[in-house]
mmCIF file of C-alpha atoms in Angstrom:
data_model
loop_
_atom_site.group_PDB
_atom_site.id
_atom_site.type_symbol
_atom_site.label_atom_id
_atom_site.label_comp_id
_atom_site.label_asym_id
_atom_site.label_seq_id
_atom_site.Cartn_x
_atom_site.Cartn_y
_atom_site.Cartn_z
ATOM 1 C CA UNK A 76 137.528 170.349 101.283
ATOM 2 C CA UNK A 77 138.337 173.319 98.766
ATOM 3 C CA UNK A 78 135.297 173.259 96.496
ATOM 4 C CA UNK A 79 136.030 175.259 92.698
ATOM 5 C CA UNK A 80 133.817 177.223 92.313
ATOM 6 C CA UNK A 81 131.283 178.514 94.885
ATOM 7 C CA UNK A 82 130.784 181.067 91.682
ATOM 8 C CA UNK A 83 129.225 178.143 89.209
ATOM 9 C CA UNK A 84 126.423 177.365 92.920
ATOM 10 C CA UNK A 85 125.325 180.879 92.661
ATOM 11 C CA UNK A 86 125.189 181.624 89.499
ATOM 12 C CA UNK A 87 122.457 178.645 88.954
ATOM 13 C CA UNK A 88 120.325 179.611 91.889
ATOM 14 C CA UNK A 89 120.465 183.176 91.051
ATOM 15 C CA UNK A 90 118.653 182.431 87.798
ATOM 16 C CA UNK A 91 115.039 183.249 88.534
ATOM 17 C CA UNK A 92 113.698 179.424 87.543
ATOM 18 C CA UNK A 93 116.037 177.677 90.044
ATOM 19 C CA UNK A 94 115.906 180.435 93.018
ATOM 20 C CA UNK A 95 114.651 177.188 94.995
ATOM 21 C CA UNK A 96 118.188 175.827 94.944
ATOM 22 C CA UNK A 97 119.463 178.314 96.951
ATOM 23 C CA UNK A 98 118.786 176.356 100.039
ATOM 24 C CA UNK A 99 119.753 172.734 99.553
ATOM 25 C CA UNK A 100 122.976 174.367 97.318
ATOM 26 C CA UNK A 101 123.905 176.514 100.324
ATOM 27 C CA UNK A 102 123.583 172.843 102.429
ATOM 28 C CA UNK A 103 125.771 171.381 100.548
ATOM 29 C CA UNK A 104 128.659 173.864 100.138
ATOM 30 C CA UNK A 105 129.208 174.218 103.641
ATOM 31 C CA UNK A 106 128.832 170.464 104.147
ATOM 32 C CA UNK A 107 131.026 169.660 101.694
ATOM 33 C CA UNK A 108 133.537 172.731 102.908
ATOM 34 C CA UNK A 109 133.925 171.091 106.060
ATOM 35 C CA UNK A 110 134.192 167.608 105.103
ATOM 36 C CA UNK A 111 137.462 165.811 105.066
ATOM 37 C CA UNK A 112 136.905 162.969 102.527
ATOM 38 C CA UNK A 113 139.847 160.311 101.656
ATOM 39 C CA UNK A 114 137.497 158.268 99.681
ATOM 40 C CA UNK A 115 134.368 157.697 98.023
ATOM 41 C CA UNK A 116 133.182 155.378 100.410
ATOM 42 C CA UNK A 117 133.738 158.768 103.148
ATOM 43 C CA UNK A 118 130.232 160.340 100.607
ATOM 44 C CA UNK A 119 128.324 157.111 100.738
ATOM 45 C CA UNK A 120 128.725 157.559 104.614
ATOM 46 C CA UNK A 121 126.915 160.997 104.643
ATOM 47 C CA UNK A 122 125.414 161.037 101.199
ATOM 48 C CA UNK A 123 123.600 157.450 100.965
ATOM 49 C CA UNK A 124 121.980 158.760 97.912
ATOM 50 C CA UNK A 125 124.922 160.193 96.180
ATOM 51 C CA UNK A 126 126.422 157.933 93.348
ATOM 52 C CA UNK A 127 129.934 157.325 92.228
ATOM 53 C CA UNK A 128 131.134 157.172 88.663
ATOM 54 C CA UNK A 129 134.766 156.693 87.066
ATOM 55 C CA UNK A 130 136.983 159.197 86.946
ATOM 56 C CA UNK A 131 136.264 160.419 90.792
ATOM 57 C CA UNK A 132 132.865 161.676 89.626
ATOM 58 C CA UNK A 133 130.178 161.991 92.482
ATOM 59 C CA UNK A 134 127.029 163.095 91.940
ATOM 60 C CA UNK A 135 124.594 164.280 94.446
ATOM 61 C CA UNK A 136 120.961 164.754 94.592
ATOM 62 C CA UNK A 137 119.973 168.136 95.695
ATOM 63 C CA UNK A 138 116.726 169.856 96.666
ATOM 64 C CA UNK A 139 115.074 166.719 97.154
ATOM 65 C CA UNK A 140 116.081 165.353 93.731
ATOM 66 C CA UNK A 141 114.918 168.346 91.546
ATOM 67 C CA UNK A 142 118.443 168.912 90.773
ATOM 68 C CA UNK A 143 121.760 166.872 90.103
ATOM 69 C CA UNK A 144 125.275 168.533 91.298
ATOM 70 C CA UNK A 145 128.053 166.875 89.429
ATOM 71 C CA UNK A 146 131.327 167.282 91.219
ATOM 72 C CA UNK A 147 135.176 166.026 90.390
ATOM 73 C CA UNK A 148 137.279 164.860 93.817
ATOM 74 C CA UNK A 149 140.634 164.991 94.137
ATOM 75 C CA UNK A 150 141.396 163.365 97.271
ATOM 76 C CA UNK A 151 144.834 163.669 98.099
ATOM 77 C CA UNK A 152 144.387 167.702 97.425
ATOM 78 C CA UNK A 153 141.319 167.738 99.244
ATOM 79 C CA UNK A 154 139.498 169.835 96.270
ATOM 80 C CA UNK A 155 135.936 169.333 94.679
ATOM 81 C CA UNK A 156 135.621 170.571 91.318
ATOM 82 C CA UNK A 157 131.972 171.350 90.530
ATOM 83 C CA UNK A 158 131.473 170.674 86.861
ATOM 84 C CA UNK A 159 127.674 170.669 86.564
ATOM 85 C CA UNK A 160 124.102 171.588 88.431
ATOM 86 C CA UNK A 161 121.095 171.511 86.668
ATOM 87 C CA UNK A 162 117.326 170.042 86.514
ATOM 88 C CA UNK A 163 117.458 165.826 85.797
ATOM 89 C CA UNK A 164 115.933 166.777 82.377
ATOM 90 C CA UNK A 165 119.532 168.955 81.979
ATOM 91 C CA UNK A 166 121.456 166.351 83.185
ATOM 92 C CA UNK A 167 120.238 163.758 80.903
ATOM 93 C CA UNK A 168 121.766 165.534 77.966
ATOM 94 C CA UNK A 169 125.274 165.158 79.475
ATOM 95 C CA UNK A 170 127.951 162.820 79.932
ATOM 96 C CA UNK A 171 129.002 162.873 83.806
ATOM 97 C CA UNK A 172 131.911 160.826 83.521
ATOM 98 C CA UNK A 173 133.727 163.277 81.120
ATOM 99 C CA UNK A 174 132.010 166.650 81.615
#
């Protein structure tokens, strides 16, 4: 998968209060980068946790829940737009089916 943008990943965890995300965001990008998913159901193979909202939203837990990463799919290009990280407390102040 192409994922857009590896920039937004590192410019979270370089932030002194989320330097714990590092790890798990790391994970995931190269995960993701070598993943080949047609499908939604291809995430709830390797991501059991990870839930699917309209508008090919996925969002995953990461760092053992601490932090949500909201992505976009398109499948047929293969690319994963990342269109928000941040705490749960963060994430409850958006709207992850339009952000």
């Amino acid at each position: 998968m192409h994922i857009i943008s590896r920039k937004t990943l590192k410019r979270f965890y370089e932030q002194p209060d989320y330097r714990d995300a590092k790890g798990p965001l790391e994970a995931w990008f190269h995960e993701a980068k070598r993943a080949n998913w047609e499908s939604s159901a291809d995430i709830k193979a390797l991501y059991g946790s990870a839930d699917i909202l309209k508008n090919n939203r996925v969002i995953f837990n990461i760092g053992g829940n601490k932090y949500r990463l909201v992505v976009k799919i398109n499948y047929p290009t293969k690319t994963v737009f990342i269109r928000f990280i941040g705490t749960h407390k963060e994430y409850d102040r958006i709207d992850a089916e339009v952000i």
